[in-house]
Short mmCIF file of C-alpha atoms and ligand atoms in Angstrom, two decimals:
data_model
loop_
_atom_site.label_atom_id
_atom_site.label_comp_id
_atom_site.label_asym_id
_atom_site.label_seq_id
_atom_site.Cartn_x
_atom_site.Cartn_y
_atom_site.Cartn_z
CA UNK A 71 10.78 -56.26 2.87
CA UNK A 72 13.92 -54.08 3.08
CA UNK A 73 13.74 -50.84 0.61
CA UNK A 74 16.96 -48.84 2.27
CA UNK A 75 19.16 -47.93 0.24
CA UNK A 76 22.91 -47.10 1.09
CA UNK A 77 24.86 -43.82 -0.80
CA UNK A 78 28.00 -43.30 0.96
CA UNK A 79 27.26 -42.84 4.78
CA UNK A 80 23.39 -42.34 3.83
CA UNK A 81 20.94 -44.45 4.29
CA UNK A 82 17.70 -43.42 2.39
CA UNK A 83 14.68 -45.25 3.69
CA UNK A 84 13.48 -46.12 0.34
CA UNK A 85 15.20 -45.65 -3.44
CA UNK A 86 12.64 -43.06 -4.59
CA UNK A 87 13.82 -39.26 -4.55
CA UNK A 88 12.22 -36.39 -5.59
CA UNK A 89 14.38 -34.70 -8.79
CA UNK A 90 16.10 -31.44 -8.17
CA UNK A 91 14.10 -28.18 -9.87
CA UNK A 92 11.32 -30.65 -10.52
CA UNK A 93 10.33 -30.41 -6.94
CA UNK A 94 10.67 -27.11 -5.40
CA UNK A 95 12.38 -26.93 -2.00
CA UNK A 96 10.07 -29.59 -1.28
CA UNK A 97 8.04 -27.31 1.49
CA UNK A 98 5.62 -26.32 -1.26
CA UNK A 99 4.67 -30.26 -1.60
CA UNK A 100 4.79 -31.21 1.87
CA UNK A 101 0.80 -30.86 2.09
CA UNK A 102 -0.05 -33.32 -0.97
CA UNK A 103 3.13 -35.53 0.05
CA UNK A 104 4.18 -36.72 3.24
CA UNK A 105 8.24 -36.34 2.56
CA UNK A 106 9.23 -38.49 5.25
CA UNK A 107 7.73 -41.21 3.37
CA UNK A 108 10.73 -40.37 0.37
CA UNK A 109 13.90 -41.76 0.30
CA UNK A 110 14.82 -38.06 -0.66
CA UNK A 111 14.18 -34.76 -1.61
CA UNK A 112 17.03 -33.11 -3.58
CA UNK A 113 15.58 -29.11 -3.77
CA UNK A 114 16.45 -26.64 -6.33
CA UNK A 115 19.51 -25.89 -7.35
CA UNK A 116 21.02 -22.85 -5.32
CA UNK A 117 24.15 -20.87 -5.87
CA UNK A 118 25.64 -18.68 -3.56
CA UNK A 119 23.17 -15.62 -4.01
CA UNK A 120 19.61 -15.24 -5.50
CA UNK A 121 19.34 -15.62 -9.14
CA UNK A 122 16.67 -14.70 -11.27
CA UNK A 123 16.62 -17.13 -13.91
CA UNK A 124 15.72 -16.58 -17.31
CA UNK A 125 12.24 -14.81 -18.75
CA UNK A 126 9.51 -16.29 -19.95
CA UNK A 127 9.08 -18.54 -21.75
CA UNK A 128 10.67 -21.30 -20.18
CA UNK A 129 9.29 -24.36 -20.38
CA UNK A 130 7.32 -26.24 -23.38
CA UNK A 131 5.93 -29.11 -24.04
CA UNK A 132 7.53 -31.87 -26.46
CA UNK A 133 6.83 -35.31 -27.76
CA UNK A 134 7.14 -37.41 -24.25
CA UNK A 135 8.56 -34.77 -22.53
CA UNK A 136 9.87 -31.20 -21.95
CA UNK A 137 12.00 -28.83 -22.77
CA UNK A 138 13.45 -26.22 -20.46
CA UNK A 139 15.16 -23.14 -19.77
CA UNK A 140 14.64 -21.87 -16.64
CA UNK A 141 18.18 -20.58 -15.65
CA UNK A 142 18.45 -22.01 -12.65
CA UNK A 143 16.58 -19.51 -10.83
CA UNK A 144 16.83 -19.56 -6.90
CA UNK A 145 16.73 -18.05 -3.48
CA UNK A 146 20.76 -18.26 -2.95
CA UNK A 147 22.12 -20.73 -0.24
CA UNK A 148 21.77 -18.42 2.68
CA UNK A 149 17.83 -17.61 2.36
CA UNK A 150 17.56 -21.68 1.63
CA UNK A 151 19.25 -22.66 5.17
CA UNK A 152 16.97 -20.03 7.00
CA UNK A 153 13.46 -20.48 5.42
CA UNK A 154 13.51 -23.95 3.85
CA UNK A 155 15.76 -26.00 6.02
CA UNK A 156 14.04 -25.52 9.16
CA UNK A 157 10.85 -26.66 7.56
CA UNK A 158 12.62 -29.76 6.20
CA UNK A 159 13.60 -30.76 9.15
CA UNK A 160 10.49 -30.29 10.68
CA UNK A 161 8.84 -32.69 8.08
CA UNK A 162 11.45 -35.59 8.50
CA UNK A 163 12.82 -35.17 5.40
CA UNK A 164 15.72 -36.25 3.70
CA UNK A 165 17.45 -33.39 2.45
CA UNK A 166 19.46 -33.47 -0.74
CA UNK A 167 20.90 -29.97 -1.66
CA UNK A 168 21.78 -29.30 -5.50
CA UNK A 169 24.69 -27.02 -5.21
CA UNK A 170 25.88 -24.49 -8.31
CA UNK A 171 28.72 -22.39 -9.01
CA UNK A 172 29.75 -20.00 -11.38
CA UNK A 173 33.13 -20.73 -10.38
CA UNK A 174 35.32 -23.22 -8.45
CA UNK A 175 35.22 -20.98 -5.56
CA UNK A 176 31.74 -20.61 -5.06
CA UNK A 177 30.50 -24.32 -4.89
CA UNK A 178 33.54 -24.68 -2.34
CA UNK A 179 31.63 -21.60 -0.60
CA UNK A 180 28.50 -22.81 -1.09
CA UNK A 181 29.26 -26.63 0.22
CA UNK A 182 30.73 -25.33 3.09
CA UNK A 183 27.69 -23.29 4.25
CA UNK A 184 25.68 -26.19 3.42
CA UNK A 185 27.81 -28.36 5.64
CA UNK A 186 28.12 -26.02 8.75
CA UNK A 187 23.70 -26.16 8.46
CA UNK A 188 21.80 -28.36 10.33
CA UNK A 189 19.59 -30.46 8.94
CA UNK A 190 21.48 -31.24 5.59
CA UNK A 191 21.83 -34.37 4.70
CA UNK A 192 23.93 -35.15 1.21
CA UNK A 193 25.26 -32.43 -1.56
CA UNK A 194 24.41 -33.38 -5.37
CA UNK A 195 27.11 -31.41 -7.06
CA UNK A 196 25.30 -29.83 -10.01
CA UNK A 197 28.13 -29.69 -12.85
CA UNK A 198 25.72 -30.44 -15.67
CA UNK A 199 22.82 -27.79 -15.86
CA UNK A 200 22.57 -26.66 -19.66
CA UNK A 201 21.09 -23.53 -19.09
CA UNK A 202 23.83 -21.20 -17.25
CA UNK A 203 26.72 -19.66 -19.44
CA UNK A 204 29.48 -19.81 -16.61
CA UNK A 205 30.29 -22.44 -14.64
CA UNK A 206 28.15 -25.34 -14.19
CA UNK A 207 28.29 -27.65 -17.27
CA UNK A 208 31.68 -26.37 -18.49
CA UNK A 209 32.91 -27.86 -15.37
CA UNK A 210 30.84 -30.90 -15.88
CA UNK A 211 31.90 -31.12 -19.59
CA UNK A 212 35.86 -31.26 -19.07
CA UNK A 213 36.94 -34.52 -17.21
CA UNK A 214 40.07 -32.26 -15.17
CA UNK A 215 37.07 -29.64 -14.49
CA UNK A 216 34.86 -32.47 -13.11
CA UNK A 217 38.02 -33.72 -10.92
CA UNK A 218 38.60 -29.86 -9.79
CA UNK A 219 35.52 -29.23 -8.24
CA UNK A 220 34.85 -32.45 -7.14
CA UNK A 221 38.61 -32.52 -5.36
CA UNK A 222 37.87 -29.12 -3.93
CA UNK A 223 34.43 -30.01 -2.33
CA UNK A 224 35.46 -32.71 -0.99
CA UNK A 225 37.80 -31.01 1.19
CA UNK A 226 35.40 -28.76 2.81
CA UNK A 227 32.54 -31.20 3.48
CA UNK A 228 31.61 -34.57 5.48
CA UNK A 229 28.38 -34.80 3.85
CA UNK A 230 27.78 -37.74 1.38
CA UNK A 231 28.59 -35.59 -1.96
CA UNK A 232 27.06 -36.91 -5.59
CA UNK A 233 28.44 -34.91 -8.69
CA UNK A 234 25.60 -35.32 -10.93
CA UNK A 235 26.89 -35.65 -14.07
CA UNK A 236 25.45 -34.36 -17.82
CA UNK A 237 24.50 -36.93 -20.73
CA UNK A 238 25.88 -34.46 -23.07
CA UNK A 239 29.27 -35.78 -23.65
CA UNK A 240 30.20 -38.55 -25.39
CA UNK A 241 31.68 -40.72 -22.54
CA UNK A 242 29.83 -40.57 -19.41
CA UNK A 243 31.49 -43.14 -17.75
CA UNK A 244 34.96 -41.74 -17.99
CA UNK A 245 33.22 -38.19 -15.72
CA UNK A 246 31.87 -40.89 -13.21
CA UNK A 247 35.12 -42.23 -12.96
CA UNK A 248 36.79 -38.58 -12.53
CA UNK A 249 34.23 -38.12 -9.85
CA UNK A 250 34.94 -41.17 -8.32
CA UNK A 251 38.81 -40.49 -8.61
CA UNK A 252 38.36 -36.92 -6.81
CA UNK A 253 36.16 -38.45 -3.85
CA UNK A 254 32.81 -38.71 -4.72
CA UNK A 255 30.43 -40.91 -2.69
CA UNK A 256 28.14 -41.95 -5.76
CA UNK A 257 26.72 -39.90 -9.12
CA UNK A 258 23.83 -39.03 -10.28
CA UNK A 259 22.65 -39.38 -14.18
CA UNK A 260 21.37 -37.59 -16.16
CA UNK A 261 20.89 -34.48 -16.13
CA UNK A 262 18.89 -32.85 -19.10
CA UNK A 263 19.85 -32.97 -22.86
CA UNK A 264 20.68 -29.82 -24.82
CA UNK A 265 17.86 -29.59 -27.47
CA UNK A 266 15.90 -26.85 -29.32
CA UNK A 267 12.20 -26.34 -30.19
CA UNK A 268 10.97 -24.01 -32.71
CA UNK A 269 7.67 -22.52 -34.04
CA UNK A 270 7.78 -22.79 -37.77
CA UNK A 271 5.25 -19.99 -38.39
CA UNK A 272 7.32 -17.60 -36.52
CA UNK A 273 10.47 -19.20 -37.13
CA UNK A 274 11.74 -17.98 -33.48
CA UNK A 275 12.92 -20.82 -30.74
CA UNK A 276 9.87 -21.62 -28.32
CA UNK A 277 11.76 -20.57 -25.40
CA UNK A 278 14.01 -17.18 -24.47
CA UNK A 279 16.81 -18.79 -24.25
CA UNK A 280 16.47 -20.37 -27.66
CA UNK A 281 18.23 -23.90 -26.03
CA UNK A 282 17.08 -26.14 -23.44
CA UNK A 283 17.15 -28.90 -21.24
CA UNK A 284 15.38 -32.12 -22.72
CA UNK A 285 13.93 -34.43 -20.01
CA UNK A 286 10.82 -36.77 -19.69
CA UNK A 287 10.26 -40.12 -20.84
CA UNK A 288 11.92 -39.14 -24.35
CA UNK A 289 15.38 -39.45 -22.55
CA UNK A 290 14.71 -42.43 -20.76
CA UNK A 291 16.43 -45.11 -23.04
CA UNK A 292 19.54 -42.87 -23.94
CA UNK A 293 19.82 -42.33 -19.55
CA UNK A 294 19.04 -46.08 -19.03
CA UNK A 295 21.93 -47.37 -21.63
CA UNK A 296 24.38 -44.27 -19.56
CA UNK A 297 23.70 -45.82 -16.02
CA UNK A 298 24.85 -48.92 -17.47
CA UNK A 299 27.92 -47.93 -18.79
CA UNK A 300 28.74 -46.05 -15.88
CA UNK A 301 27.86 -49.11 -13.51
CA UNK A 302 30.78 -50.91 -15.42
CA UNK A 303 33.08 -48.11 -14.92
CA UNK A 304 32.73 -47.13 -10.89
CA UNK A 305 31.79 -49.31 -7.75
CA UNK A 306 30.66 -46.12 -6.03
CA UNK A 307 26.66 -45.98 -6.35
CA UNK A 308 24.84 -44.19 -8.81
CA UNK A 309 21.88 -42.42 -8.58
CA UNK A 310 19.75 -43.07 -11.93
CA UNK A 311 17.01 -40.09 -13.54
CA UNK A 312 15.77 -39.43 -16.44
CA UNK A 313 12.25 -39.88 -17.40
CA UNK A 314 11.00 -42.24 -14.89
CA UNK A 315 6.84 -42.42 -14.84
CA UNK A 316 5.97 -45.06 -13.60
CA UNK A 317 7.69 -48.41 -10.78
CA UNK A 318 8.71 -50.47 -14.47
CA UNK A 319 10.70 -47.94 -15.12
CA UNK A 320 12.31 -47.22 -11.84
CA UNK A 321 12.61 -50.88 -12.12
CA UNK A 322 14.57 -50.69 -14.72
CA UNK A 323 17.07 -47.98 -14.08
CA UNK A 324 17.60 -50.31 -10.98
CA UNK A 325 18.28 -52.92 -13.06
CA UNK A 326 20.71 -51.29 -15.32
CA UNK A 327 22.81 -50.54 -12.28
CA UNK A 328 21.08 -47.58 -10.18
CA UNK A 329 20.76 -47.77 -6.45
CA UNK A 330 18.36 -45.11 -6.22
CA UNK A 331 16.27 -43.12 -8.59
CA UNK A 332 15.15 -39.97 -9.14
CA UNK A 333 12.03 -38.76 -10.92
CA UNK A 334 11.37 -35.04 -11.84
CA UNK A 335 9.45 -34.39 -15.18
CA UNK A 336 6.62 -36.93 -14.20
CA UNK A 337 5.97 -34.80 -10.68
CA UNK A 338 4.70 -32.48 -12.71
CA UNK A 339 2.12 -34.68 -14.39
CA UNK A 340 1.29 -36.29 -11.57
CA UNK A 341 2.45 -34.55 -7.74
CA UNK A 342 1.04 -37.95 -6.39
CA UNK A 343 2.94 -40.34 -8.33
CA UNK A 344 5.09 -41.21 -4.79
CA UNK A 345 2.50 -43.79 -3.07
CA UNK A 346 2.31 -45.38 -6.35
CA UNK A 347 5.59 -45.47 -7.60
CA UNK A 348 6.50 -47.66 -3.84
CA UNK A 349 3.46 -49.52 -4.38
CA UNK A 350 4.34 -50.79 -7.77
CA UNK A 351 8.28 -51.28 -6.38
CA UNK A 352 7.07 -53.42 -3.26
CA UNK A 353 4.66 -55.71 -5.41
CA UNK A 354 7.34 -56.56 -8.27
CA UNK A 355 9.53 -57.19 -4.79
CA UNK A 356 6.89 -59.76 -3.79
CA UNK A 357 6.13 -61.56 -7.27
CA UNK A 358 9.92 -61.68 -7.66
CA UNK A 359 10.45 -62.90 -3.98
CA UNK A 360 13.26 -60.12 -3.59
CA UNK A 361 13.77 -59.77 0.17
CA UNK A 362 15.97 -56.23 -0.14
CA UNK A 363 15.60 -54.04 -3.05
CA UNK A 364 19.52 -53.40 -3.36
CA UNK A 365 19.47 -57.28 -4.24
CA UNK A 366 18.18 -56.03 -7.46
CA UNK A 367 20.71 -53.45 -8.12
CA UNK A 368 22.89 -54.13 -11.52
CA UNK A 369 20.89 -57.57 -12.20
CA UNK A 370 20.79 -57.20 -16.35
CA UNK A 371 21.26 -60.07 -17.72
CA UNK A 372 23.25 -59.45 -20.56
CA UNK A 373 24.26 -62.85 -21.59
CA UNK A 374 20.80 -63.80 -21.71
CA UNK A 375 19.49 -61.23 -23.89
CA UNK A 376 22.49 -61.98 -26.62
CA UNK A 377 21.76 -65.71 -26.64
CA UNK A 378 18.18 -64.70 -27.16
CA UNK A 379 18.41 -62.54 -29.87
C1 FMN B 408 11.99 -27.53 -14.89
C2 FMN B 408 13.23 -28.29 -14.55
C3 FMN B 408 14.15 -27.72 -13.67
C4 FMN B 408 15.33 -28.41 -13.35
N1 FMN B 408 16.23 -27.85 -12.46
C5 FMN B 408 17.34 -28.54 -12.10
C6 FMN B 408 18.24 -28.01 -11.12
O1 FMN B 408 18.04 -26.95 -10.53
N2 FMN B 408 19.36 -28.74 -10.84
C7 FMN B 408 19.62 -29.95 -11.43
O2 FMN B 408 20.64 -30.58 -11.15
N3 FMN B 408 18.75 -30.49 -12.33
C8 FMN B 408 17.63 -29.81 -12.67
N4 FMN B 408 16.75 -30.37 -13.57
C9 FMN B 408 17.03 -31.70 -14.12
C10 FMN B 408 16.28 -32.81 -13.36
O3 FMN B 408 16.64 -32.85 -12.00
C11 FMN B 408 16.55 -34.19 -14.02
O4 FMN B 408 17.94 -34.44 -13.99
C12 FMN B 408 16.08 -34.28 -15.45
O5 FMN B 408 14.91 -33.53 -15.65
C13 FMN B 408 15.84 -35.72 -15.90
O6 FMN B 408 14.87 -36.37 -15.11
P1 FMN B 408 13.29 -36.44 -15.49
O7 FMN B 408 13.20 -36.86 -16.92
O8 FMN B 408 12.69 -37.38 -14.50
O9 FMN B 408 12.77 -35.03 -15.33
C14 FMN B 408 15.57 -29.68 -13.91
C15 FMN B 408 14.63 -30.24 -14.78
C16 FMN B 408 13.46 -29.59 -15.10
C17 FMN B 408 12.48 -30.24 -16.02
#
C-alpha cells in the first residue's frame, strides 16, 4: 500500500500532518508520538522575533469546536532554528515551518533564515491568521497582497512553499489561484473563521481579544465545500484542514480534492489520534482496493450525486 504523498519537491511519507499552533513545535509531543511516523509536522507560527501573544483568556469552548485568540504567540525564528530544529531533526521529522510577517519584508526575512537552516523541510506561508492587526490576513485578504508576498518569497527560497490561505473571503479559489500565479508549490485551507462568543450575564466577549478564530468540526463542511472549489481552480496540490476527527473525514477532504490533510483542533482532544487516524486510512484503502492513496485524490463524484438526488 503506497500512502506518499507528493507537494512540490516533497514527498511526505503519509498524508497526515500535524496542524500549525495546534501542535507545538512538535518536540513537546515527540514522547506520546513518534513524529517520524507523520507525514508532517507544521510548528507554530513564528515571526521574525518573540511575540507574546495575547492575555488570557484565549481559548473557549464552542458547539463542535473552538474559538481562539491566542495572537500568535512565539519564540521568533532565530530561537526556533537553535532549540527546536535540532531536535526535529533528531526525531526524523518532517518539518513544516508556519512563517508570519507583519510586513512584506519580514516573511522575505524570515523565509530566508528558514531556508539557509538545516533541517527545514517546506514553508506554509501564514497569510490568514485572524488574530494579528498588521500583516498576516490583510495580506491574505487582498488577492495583489496574496501575489506580493507570495512573489517575494519565492525569490528567496528553494523550499517547497504553501501559502495557506483564510476561508474568510468570499472567493477562495481566486487566492489559490494568486498563489499559484506568484509560485506557490500547493495551498493549504483553511485557516480559522472570524467568530465571536459572548457571556450573556456579563455581556463581555469570552475572550480578550473579543474576536477569534473558529475551528473544529463546526468548520468542517464550509472547509470541505472550499477545497473543492479550489481543486477546480489550481492543479498545484492543496493541503486540506479544518476540523478533521476522525480517517472519514480525512477521507473526505481527500476526496473533495486534498492531497494531504491537516488536523489541529482534534490533537487537543485526543494527542493520540495519529495511529488511528492511519489505521482507519489504510483499512478504507483495503475495502476499497486502492493501491496508492493519491489514487483517491479529487474522486467526488459529482454527476452521481445530481442524478441521485
Ligand atoms: C489554538 C490554535 C492556534 C493556531 N495557531 C495557528 C498558527 O500559528 N498558524 C496557522 O497558520 N494556523 C494556526 N491555527 C489554525 C490551524 O492550524 C487550522 O488551520 C485550523 O484550526 C483549522 O483546523 P482544525 O479545525 O483541525 O483545528 C491555530 C488554531 C488553533 C485552534
Amino acid at each position: 500500500m503506497d500512502l506518499s504523498v507528493t507537494i512540490g519537491s516533497l514527498t511526505l511519507k503519509n498524508p497526515l500532518i500535524a496542524a500549525s499552533g495546534c501542535f507545538g513545535y512538535g518536540v513537546e509531543y515527540a514522547d506520546l508520538v513518534d513524529l517520524a511516523s507523520l507525514g508532517g509536522v507544521a510548528v507554530k507560527g513564528l515571526f521574525l522575533a518573540e511575540r507574546e501573544g495575547h492575555p488570557a483568556p484565549r481559548i473557549v469552548e464552542t458547539p463542535a469546536g473552538m474559538l481562539n485568540a491566542i495572537g500568535l504567540q512565539g519564540i521568533g525564528v532565530r530561537r526556533f532554528v537553535d532549540e527546536k530544529l535540532p531536535e526535529l531533526r533528531a526525531r526524523r521529522a518532517t518539518v513544516i515551518v508556519n512563517v508570519c510577517g507583519t510586513t512584506l519584508e519580514e516573511y522575505v526575512e524570515v523565509s530566508r533564515i528558514l531556508s539557509d537552516a538545516e533541517g527545514v523541510d517546506a514553508i506554509e506561508l501564514n497569510i490568514s491568521c485572524p488574530n494579528i492587526k498588521e500583516g498576516g490576513i490583510q495580506f491574505g485578504c487582498s488577492l495583489t497582497g496574496t501575489f506580493d508576498v507570495v512573489n517575494a518569497v519565492r525569490r528567496v527560497t528553494r523550499l517547497p512553499l504553501i501559502p495557506k490561505l483564510t476561508p474568510n473571503v468570499t472567493d477562495v479559489s481566486s487566492f489559490a489561484h494568486a498563489a499559484e500565479d506568484a509560485g506557490a508549490d500547493a495551498v493549504s485551507l483553511v485557516n480559522t473563521f472570524l467568530a465571536m462568543v459572548l457571556d450573556v450575564e456579563t455581556r463581555r466577549p469570552k475572550i480578550s481579544n473579543v474576536v477569534g478564530g473558529l475551528s473544529g468540526p463546526a468548520i468542517r463542511p464550509i472547509a470541505v465545500r472550499m477545497v473543492y472549489e479550489c481543486r477546480q481552480a489550481v492543479r498545484i496540490p492543496i493541503i486540506g484542514m479544518g476540523g478533521i476527527a476522525d480517517a472519514r473525514d480525512a477521507l473526505e477532504f481527500m476526496i473533495a480534492g486534498a492531497a494531504a490533510v491537516q488536523v489541529g483542533t482534534a490533537n487537543f482532544v485526543d494527542p493520540l489520534i495519529w495511529p488511528k487516524l492511519l489505521d482507519g486510512i489504510t483499512s478504507y484503502m483495503e475495502r476499497h482496493k486502492i493501491a496508492k492513496i493519491s489514487d483517491l485524490v479529487g474522486t467526488v463524484d459529482v454527476q452521481a450525486e445530481m442524478s441521485d438526488v
